[in-house]
PDB file of C-alpha atoms in Angstrom:
ATOM      1  CA  MET A   1      35.035  11.000  46.652  1.00 56.00           C
ATOM      2  CA  THR A   2      36.896   7.840  45.816  1.00 86.00           C
ATOM      3  CA  ALA A   3      35.317   4.544  44.907  1.00 93.00           C
ATOM      4  CA  GLU A   4      37.322   2.918  47.670  1.00 95.00           C
ATOM      5  CA  ILE A   5      35.698   5.076  50.373  1.00 96.00           C
ATOM      6  CA  ARG A   6      32.217   4.433  49.045  1.00 97.00           C
ATOM      7  CA  ALA A   7      32.913   0.677  48.923  1.00 97.00           C
ATOM      8  CA  ALA A   8      34.273   0.736  52.474  1.00 98.00           C
ATOM      9  CA  VAL A   9      31.220   2.621  53.826  1.00 98.00           C
ATOM     10  CA  ASP A  10      28.866   0.242  51.993  1.00 98.00           C
ATOM     11  CA  ALA A  11      30.740  -2.666  53.550  1.00 98.00           C
ATOM     12  CA  VAL A  12      30.220  -1.204  57.065  1.00 98.00           C
ATOM     13  CA  MET A  13      26.441  -0.879  56.359  1.00 98.00           C
ATOM     14  CA  ALA A  14      26.233  -4.478  55.070  1.00 98.00           C
ATOM     15  CA  GLU A  15      28.183  -5.787  58.039  1.00 98.00           C
ATOM     16  CA  TRP A  16      25.980  -3.875  60.517  1.00 98.00           C
ATOM     17  CA  ALA A  17      22.837  -5.369  58.938  1.00 98.00           C
ATOM     18  CA  TRP A  18      24.262  -8.904  58.931  1.00 98.00           C
ATOM     19  CA  HIS A  19      25.594  -8.815  62.481  1.00 97.00           C
ATOM     20  CA  ILE A  20      22.457  -7.260  64.059  1.00 95.00           C
ATOM     21  CA  ASP A  21      20.204  -9.736  62.233  1.00 95.00           C
ATOM     22  CA  HIS A  22      22.292 -12.709  63.270  1.00 93.00           C
ATOM     23  CA  GLY A  23      22.998 -11.741  66.844  1.00 91.00           C
ATOM     24  CA  ASP A  24      26.770 -11.320  66.556  1.00 94.00           C
ATOM     25  CA  VAL A  25      27.092  -8.559  69.152  1.00 94.00           C
ATOM     26  CA  ASP A  26      30.872  -8.642  69.321  1.00 97.00           C
ATOM     27  CA  ALA A  27      31.267  -8.112  65.572  1.00 98.00           C
ATOM     28  CA  LEU A  28      28.483  -5.511  65.649  1.00 97.00           C
ATOM     29  CA  VAL A  29      30.096  -3.448  68.388  1.00 97.00           C
ATOM     30  CA  ALA A  30      33.457  -3.649  66.610  1.00 98.00           C
ATOM     31  CA  LEU A  31      31.920  -1.523  63.822  1.00 98.00           C
ATOM     32  CA  PHE A  32      31.827   1.492  66.195  1.00 98.00           C
ATOM     33  CA  THR A  33      34.560   3.794  67.460  1.00 98.00           C
ATOM     34  CA  ASP A  34      35.194   3.718  71.201  1.00 98.00           C
ATOM     35  CA  ASP A  35      33.464   7.088  71.686  1.00 98.00           C
ATOM     36  CA  ALA A  36      30.640   6.496  69.249  1.00 98.00           C
ATOM     37  CA  ARG A  37      27.218   8.087  69.758  1.00 98.00           C
ATOM     38  CA  TYR A  38      24.032   6.163  68.843  1.00 98.00           C
ATOM     39  CA  VAL A  39      20.619   7.801  68.848  1.00 98.00           C
ATOM     40  CA  ALA A  40      17.451   5.771  68.214  1.00 94.00           C
ATOM     41  CA  GLY A  41      13.926   5.590  69.533  1.00 87.00           C
ATOM     42  CA  GLY A  42      14.391   8.531  71.896  1.00 91.00           C
ATOM     43  CA  VAL A  43      17.476   6.920  73.482  1.00 95.00           C
ATOM     44  CA  THR A  44      21.030   8.275  73.222  1.00 98.00           C
ATOM     45  CA  LEU A  45      23.917   5.909  73.819  1.00 98.00           C
ATOM     46  CA  ASP A  46      27.423   7.219  74.343  1.00 98.00           C
ATOM     47  CA  GLY A  47      30.424   4.987  73.867  1.00 98.00           C
ATOM     48  CA  LYS A  48      30.897   1.347  72.890  1.00 97.00           C
ATOM     49  CA  GLY A  49      29.955   0.098  76.366  1.00 97.00           C
ATOM     50  CA  GLU A  50      26.463   1.597  76.269  1.00 97.00           C
ATOM     51  CA  ILE A  51      25.988   0.501  72.663  1.00 97.00           C
ATOM     52  CA  GLU A  52      27.063  -3.009  73.493  1.00 96.00           C
ATOM     53  CA  GLU A  53      24.733  -3.264  76.433  1.00 95.00           C
ATOM     54  CA  ARG A  54      21.767  -2.147  74.340  1.00 92.00           C
ATOM     55  CA  TYR A  55      22.530  -4.718  71.594  1.00 90.00           C
ATOM     56  CA  ARG A  56      22.949  -7.461  74.150  1.00 90.00           C
ATOM     57  CA  SER A  57      19.561  -6.593  75.627  1.00 86.00           C
ATOM     58  CA  ARG A  58      17.956  -7.580  72.326  1.00 77.00           C
ATOM     59  CA  THR A  59      18.285 -11.228  73.291  1.00 70.00           C
ATOM     60  CA  ARG A  60      17.224 -10.930  76.934  1.00 76.00           C
ATOM     61  CA  HIS A  61      13.504 -10.417  76.320  1.00 72.00           C
ATOM     62  CA  GLY A  62      12.553 -13.417  74.217  1.00 77.00           C
ATOM     63  CA  ALA A  63      12.948 -14.252  70.587  1.00 82.00           C
ATOM     64  CA  ARG A  64      13.265 -11.421  68.099  1.00 84.00           C
ATOM     65  CA  THR A  65      13.824 -12.084  64.386  1.00 90.00           C
ATOM     66  CA  THR A  66      14.863  -9.168  62.197  1.00 92.00           C
ATOM     67  CA  ARG A  67      16.157  -8.509  58.753  1.00 96.00           C
ATOM     68  CA  HIS A  68      17.460  -5.054  57.847  1.00 97.00           C
ATOM     69  CA  VAL A  69      17.622  -3.916  54.217  1.00 97.00           C
ATOM     70  CA  TYR A  70      19.076  -0.579  53.092  1.00 97.00           C
ATOM     71  CA  SER A  71      19.362   1.478  49.978  1.00 97.00           C
ATOM     72  CA  GLY A  72      19.963   4.980  48.764  1.00 97.00           C
ATOM     73  CA  LEU A  73      23.496   5.284  50.252  1.00 97.00           C
ATOM     74  CA  ARG A  74      24.527   8.902  49.914  1.00 97.00           C
ATOM     75  CA  LEU A  75      27.948  10.229  51.007  1.00 97.00           C
ATOM     76  CA  THR A  76      28.699  13.854  51.846  1.00 95.00           C
ATOM     77  CA  GLU A  77      31.576  15.682  53.510  1.00 95.00           C
ATOM     78  CA  VAL A  78      33.981  13.074  52.294  1.00 95.00           C
ATOM     79  CA  THR A  79      37.613  13.383  53.390  1.00 95.00           C
ATOM     80  CA  PRO A  80      40.307  10.730  53.787  1.00 95.00           C
ATOM     81  CA  ALA A  81      39.612  10.737  57.563  1.00 97.00           C
ATOM     82  CA  ALA A  82      35.800  10.995  57.827  1.00 98.00           C
ATOM     83  CA  VAL A  83      32.585  10.869  55.882  1.00 98.00           C
ATOM     84  CA  ARG A  84      28.884  11.527  56.447  1.00 98.00           C
ATOM     85  CA  ALA A  85      26.501   8.960  55.058  1.00 98.00           C
ATOM     86  CA  THR A  86      22.736   8.795  54.811  1.00 98.00           C
ATOM     87  CA  SER A  87      20.702   5.793  53.804  1.00 98.00           C
ATOM     88  CA  THR A  88      17.174   4.449  54.009  1.00 98.00           C
ATOM     89  CA  TRP A  89      16.498   1.268  55.925  1.00 98.00           C
ATOM     90  CA  ILE A  90      13.631  -1.139  56.157  1.00 98.00           C
ATOM     91  CA  CYS A  91      13.420  -3.472  59.161  1.00 96.00           C
ATOM     92  CA  TYR A  92      11.292  -6.573  58.980  1.00 94.00           C
ATOM     93  CA  ALA A  93      10.638  -7.883  62.484  1.00 90.00           C
ATOM     94  CA  ALA A  94       8.804 -10.457  64.504  1.00 87.00           C
ATOM     95  CA  ASN A  95       8.755 -11.279  68.205  1.00 84.00           C
ATOM     96  CA  ALA A  96       9.278 -14.952  67.396  1.00 86.00           C
ATOM     97  CA  PRO A  97      12.069 -17.302  66.321  1.00 89.00           C
ATOM     98  CA  ALA A  98      12.691 -17.937  62.636  1.00 91.00           C
ATOM     99  CA  PRO A  99      11.155 -19.115  60.417  1.00 92.00           C
ATOM    100  CA  VAL A 100       8.290 -16.633  60.867  1.00 91.00           C
ATOM    101  CA  GLU A 101       5.104 -17.039  58.919  1.00 90.00           C
ATOM    102  CA  GLY A 102       4.112 -13.825  57.172  1.00 84.00           C
ATOM    103  CA  THR A 103       6.097 -10.645  56.664  1.00 79.00           C
ATOM    104  CA  ARG A 104       5.908  -7.535  58.779  1.00 82.00           C
ATOM    105  CA  VAL A 105       7.628  -4.262  58.018  1.00 92.00           C
ATOM    106  CA  PHE A 106       8.283  -2.881  61.447  1.00 92.00           C
ATOM    107  CA  LEU A 107      10.172   0.248  60.501  1.00 94.00           C
ATOM    108  CA  VAL A 108      11.291   2.418  57.620  1.00 97.00           C
ATOM    109  CA  ALA A 109      13.913   4.906  58.754  1.00 98.00           C
ATOM    110  CA  ASP A 110      16.619   7.263  57.639  1.00 98.00           C
ATOM    111  CA  PHE A 111      20.053   6.476  59.033  1.00 98.00           C
ATOM    112  CA  LEU A 112      22.330   9.532  59.460  1.00 98.00           C
ATOM    113  CA  ASP A 113      25.896   8.359  60.033  1.00 98.00           C
ATOM    114  CA  ARG A 114      29.351   9.757  60.497  1.00 98.00           C
ATOM    115  CA  LEU A 115      32.172   7.304  59.889  1.00 98.00           C
ATOM    116  CA  THR A 116      35.800   7.738  60.821  1.00 98.00           C
ATOM    117  CA  HIS A 117      38.825   6.176  59.131  1.00 98.00           C
ATOM    118  CA  CYS A 118      40.684   4.593  62.084  1.00 98.00           C
ATOM    119  CA  ALA A 119      44.390   4.067  62.666  1.00 97.00           C
ATOM    120  CA  ASP A 120      44.044   0.323  61.867  1.00 97.00           C
ATOM    121  CA  GLY A 121      42.815   1.222  58.377  1.00 97.00           C
ATOM    122  CA  ARG A 122      39.153   0.312  59.032  1.00 97.00           C
ATOM    123  CA  TRP A 123      36.194   2.649  58.716  1.00 98.00           C
ATOM    124  CA  ARG A 124      33.974   2.698  61.839  1.00 98.00           C
ATOM    125  CA  LEU A 125      30.733   4.358  62.872  1.00 98.00           C
ATOM    126  CA  ALA A 126      31.422   7.405  65.056  1.00 98.00           C
ATOM    127  CA  GLU A 127      27.780   8.583  65.042  1.00 98.00           C
ATOM    128  CA  ARG A 128      24.543   6.916  64.084  1.00 98.00           C
ATOM    129  CA  THR A 129      21.118   8.588  64.325  1.00 98.00           C
ATOM    130  CA  ILE A 130      18.044   6.643  63.323  1.00 97.00           C
ATOM    131  CA  VAL A 131      15.098   8.833  62.263  1.00 97.00           C
ATOM    132  CA  ASP A 132      11.780   6.961  61.981  1.00 96.00           C
ATOM    133  CA  VAL A 133       9.765   7.588  58.836  1.00 97.00           C
ATOM    134  CA  PHE A 134       7.172   4.820  59.178  1.00 95.00           C
ATOM    135  CA  ARG A 135       6.656   2.530  62.177  1.00 91.00           C
ATOM    136  CA  ASP A 136       4.224  -0.301  62.713  1.00 89.00           C
ATOM    137  CA  SER A 137       2.963   0.449  66.253  1.00 82.00           C
ATOM    138  CA  THR A 138       1.100  -2.882  66.384  1.00 81.00           C
ATOM    139  CA  LEU A 139       4.422  -4.734  66.514  1.00 72.00           C
ATOM    140  CA  ALA A 140       5.844  -3.603  69.817  1.00 61.00           C
ATOM    141  CA  PRO A 141       9.605  -3.717  69.845  1.00 57.00           C
ATOM    142  CA  VAL A 142      11.220  -5.973  72.363  1.00 50.00           C
ATOM    143  CA  ARG A 143      14.113  -3.550  72.620  1.00 45.00           C
ATOM    144  CA  VAL A 144      15.770  -0.403  71.255  1.00 42.00           C
ATOM    145  CA  PRO A 145      17.646   0.195  68.917  1.00 43.00           C
ATOM    146  CA  VAL A 146      16.315  -1.448  65.758  1.00 44.00           C
TER     147      VAL A 146
END
């Protein structure tokens, strides 16, 4: 495994967290391959179009403030063309606009990813599966995925 691949994968993770937390759907969707698969909360999304629609739906049901934090990035099956990555994520969430009083951990989850090195030189998510570990059922999500 090269340090460059690890840094590139870490950058994709950081960009995903930033864009989802700041509502930049176009940049968020650009992190996926055209035929990406996304599995979260019992829902399977196939292709960029379905993924984009789900992300856009986050803002249709009222205010939702989130912050995603990840750690434990682990890479396996590393080749110059593809890599599998696992990481642990914490999602703080509130069904209210920022600033939110108090802190709520909505979800702790394992993210199981496959990234592909694309022709334009960028690494993109080809598969993402979110596996809940802990979930605060008192904070109903406005949408899926986290």
